[in-house]
PDB file of C-alpha atoms in Angstrom:
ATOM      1  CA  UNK A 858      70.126  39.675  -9.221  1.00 95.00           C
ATOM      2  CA  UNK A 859      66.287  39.993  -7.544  1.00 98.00           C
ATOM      3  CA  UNK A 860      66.352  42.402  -4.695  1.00 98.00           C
ATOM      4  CA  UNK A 861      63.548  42.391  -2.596  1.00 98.00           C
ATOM      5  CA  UNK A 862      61.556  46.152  -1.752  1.00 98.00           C
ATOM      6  CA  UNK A 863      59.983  46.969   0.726  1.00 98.00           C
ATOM      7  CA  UNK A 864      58.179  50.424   1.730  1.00 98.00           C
ATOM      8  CA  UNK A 865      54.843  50.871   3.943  1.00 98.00           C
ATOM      9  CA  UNK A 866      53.844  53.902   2.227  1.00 96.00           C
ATOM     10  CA  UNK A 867      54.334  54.267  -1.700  1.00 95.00           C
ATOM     11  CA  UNK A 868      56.882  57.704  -1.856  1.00 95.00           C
ATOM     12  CA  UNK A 869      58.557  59.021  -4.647  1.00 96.00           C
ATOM     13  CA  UNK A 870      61.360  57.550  -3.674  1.00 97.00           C
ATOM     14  CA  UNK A 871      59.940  53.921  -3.596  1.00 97.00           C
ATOM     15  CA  UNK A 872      59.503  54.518  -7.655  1.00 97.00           C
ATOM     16  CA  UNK A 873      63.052  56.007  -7.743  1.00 98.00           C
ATOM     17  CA  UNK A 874      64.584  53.007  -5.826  1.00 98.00           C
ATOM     18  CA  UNK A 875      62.946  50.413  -7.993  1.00 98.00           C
ATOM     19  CA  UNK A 876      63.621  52.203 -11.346  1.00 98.00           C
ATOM     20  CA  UNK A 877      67.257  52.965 -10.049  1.00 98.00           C
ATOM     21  CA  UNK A 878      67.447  48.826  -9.805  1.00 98.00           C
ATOM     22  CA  UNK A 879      65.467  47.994 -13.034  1.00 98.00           C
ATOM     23  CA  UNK A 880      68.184  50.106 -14.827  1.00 98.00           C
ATOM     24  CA  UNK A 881      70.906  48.448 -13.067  1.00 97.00           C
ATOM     25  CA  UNK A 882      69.444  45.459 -14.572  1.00 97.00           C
ATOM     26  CA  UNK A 883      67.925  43.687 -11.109  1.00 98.00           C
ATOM     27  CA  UNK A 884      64.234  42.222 -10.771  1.00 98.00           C
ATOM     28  CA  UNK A 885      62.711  43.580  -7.717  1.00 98.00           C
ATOM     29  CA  UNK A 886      60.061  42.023  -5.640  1.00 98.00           C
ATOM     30  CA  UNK A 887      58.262  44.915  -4.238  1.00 98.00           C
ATOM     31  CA  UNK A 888      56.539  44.387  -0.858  1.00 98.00           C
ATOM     32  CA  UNK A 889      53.564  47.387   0.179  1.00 98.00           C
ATOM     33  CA  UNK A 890      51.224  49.764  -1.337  1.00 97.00           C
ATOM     34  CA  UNK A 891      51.014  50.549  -4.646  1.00 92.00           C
ATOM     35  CA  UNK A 892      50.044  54.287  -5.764  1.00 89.00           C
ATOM     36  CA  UNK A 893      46.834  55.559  -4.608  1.00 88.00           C
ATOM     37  CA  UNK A 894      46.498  52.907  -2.194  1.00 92.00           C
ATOM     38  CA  UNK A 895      46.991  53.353   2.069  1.00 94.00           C
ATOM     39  CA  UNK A 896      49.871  52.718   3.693  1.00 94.00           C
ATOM     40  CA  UNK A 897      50.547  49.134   4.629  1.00 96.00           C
ATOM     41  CA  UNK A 898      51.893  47.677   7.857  1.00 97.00           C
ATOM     42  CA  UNK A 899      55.313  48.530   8.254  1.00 97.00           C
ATOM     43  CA  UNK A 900      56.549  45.198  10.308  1.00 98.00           C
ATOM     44  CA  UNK A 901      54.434  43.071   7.844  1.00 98.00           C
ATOM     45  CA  UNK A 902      56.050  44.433   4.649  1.00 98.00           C
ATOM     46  CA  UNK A 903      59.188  44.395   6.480  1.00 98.00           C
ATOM     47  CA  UNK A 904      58.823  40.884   7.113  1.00 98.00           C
ATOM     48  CA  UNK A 905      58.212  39.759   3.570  1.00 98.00           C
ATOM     49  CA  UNK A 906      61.029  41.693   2.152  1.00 98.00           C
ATOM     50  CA  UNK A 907      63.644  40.045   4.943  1.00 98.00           C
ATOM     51  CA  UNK A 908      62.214  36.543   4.523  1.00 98.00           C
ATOM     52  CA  UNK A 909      62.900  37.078   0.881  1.00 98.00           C
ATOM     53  CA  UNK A 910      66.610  37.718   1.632  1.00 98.00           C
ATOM     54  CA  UNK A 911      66.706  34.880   4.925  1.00 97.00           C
ATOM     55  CA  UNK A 912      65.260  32.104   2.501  1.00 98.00           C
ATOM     56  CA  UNK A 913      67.871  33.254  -0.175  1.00 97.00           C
ATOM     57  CA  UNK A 914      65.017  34.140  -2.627  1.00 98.00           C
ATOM     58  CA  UNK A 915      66.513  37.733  -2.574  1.00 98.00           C
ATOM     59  CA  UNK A 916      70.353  38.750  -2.682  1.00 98.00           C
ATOM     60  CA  UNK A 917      69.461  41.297  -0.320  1.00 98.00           C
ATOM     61  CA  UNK A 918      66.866  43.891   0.522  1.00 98.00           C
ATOM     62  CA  UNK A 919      66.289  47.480   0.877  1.00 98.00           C
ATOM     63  CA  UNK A 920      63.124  48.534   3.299  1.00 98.00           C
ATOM     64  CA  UNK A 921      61.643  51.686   3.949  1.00 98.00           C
ATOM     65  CA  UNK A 922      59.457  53.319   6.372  1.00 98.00           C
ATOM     66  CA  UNK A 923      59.054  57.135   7.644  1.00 97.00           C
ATOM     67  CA  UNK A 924      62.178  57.192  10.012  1.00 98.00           C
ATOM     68  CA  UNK A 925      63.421  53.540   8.752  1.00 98.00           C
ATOM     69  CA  UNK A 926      63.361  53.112  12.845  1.00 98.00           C
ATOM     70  CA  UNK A 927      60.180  50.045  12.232  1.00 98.00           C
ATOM     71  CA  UNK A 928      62.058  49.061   9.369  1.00 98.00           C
ATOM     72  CA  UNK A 929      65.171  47.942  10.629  1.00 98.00           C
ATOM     73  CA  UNK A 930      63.822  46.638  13.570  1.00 98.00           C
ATOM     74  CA  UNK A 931      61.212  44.713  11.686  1.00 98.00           C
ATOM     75  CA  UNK A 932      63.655  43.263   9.698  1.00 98.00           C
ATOM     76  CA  UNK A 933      66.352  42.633  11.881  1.00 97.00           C
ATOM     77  CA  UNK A 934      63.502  39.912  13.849  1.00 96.00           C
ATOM     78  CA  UNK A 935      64.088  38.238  11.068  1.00 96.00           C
ATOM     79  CA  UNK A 936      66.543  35.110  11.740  1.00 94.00           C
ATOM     80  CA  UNK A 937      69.725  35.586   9.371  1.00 94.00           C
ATOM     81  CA  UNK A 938      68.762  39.176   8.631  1.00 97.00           C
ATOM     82  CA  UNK A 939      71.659  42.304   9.224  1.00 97.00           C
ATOM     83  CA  UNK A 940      69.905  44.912   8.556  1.00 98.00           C
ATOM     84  CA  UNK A 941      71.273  48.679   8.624  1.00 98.00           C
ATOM     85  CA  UNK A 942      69.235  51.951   8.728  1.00 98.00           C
ATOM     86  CA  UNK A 943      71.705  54.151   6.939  1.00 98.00           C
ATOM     87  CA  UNK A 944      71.366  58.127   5.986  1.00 98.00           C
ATOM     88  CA  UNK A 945      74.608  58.702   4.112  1.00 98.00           C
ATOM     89  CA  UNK A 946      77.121  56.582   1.811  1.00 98.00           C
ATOM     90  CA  UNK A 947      79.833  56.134   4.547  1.00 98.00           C
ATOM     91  CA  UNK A 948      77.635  54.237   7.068  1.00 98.00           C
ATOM     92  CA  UNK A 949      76.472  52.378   3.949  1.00 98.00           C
ATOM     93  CA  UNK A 950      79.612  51.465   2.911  1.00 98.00           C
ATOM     94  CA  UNK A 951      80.394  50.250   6.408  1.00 97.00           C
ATOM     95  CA  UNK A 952      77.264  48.123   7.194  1.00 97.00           C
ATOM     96  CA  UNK A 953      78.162  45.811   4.039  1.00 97.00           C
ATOM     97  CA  UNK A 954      81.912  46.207   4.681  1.00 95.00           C
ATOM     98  CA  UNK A 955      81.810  44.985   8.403  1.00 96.00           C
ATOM     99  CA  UNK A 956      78.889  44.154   9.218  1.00 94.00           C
ATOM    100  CA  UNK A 957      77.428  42.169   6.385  1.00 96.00           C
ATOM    101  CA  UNK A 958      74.627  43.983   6.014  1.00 97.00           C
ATOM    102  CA  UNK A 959      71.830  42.204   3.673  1.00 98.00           C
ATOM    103  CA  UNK A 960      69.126  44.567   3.866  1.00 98.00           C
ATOM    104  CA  UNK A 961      69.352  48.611   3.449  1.00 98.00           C
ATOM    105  CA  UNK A 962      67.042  50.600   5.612  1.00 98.00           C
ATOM    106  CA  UNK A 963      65.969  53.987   4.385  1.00 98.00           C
ATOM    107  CA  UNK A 964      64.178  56.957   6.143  1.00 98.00           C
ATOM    108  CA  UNK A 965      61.564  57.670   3.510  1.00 98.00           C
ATOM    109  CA  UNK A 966      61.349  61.311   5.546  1.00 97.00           C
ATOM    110  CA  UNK A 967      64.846  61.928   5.439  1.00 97.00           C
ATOM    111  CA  UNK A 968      66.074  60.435   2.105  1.00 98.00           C
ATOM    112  CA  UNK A 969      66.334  62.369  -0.620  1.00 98.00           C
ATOM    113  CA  UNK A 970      66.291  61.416  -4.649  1.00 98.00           C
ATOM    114  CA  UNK A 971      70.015  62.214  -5.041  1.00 98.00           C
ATOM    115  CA  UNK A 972      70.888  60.813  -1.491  1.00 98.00           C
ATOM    116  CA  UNK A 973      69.144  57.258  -2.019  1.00 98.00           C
ATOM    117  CA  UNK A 974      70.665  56.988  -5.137  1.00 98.00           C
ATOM    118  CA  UNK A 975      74.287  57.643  -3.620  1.00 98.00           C
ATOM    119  CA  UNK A 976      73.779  55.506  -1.298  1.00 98.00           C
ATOM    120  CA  UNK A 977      72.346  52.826  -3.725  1.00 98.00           C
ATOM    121  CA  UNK A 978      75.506  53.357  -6.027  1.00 98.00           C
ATOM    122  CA  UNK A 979      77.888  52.564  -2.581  1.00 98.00           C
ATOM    123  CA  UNK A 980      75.333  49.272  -1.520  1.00 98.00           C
ATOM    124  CA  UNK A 981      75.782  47.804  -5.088  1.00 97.00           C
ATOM    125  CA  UNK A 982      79.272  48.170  -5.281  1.00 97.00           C
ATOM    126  CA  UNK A 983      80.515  47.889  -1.488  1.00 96.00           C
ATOM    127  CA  UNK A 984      82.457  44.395  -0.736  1.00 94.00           C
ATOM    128  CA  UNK A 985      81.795  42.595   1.970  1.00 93.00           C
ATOM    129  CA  UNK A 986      84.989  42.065   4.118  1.00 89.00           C
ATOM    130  CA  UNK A 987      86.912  38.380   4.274  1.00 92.00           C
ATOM    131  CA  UNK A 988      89.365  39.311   7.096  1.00 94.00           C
ATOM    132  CA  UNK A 989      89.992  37.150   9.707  1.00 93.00           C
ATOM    133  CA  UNK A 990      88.279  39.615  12.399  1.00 91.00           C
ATOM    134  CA  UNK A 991      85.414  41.028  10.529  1.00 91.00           C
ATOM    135  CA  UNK A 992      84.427  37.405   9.692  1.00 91.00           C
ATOM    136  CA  UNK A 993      84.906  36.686  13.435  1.00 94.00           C
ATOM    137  CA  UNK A 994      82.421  39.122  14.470  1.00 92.00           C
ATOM    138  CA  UNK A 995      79.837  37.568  11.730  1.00 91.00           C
ATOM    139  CA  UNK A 996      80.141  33.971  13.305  1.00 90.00           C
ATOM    140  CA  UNK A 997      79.435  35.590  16.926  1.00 91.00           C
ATOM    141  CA  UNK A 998      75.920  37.099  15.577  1.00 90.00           C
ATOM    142  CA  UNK A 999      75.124  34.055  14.132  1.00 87.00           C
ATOM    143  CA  UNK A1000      75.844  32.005  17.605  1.00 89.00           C
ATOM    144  CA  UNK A1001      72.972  34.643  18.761  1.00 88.00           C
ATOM    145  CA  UNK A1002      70.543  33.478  16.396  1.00 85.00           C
ATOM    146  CA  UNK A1003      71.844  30.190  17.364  1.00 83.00           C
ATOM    147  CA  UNK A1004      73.155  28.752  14.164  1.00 64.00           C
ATOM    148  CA  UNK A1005      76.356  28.071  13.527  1.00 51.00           C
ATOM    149  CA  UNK A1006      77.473  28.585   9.715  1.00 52.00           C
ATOM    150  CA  UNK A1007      79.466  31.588   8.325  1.00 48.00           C
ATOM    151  CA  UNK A1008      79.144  33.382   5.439  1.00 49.00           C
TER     152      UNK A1008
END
């Protein structure tokens, strides 16, 4: 499945993520600076990433920025786009359980190597809920964005 990346500063852990994916057999559009180059606009790369995953070009995304703050917020502009700054595997698991969540935001300050890949492990392998409630509370954020289909 392609997975879109996104990361306004190339980290370590941008290079983990995408090798982590690679190996998991995914193709990974990668949105920001590559090695040696300056860090990129965070709501621009952000942008790319989550129209990747809005237009359906991209099963989901994961962005990063320092605190993953600009990140999620960035992303979550876009229209059709949950997107859930998570720091541990529970709130992952939760974001795609409940809430859908199509794009994973990461702290590049506060996620570490063995942490993001954790937490990659739970994103890739997390269901999304089909009860009757949790799909409930999906319709009602798409009435905000003012369309009206379901997932």
């Amino acid at each position: 499945m392609k997975i879109a990346l996104s990361s306004d500063e190339h980290a370590p852990i941008v290079d983990f993520i995408s090798a982590y994916l690679k190996k998991e057999n995914h193709e990974v559009s990668y949105f920001g600076p590559l090695k040696d180059q300056q860090a990129a606009n965070w709501p621009e790369v952000t942008q790319q990433a989550a129209e990747q995953v809005a237009s359906q070009q991209a099963a989901f995304g994961i962005c990063l920025c320092w605190t993953g703050t600009g990140a999620c917020i960035a992303a979550n502009k876009v229209n059709g786009i949950r997107a859930a700054l998570c720091h541990d595997s529970e709130t992952v698991k939760g974001a795609r359980l409940w809430n859908h969540a199509n794009i994973l935001v990461l702290s590049i300050r506060s996620t570490s190597i063995p942490l993001a890949e954790e937490m990659l492990k739970t994103w890739l392998t997390s269901p999304v809920s089909k009860k009757t409630w949790d799909l409930k509370q999906i319709a009602y954020l798409h009435q905000i964005e003012g369309h009206f289909d379901t997932d």
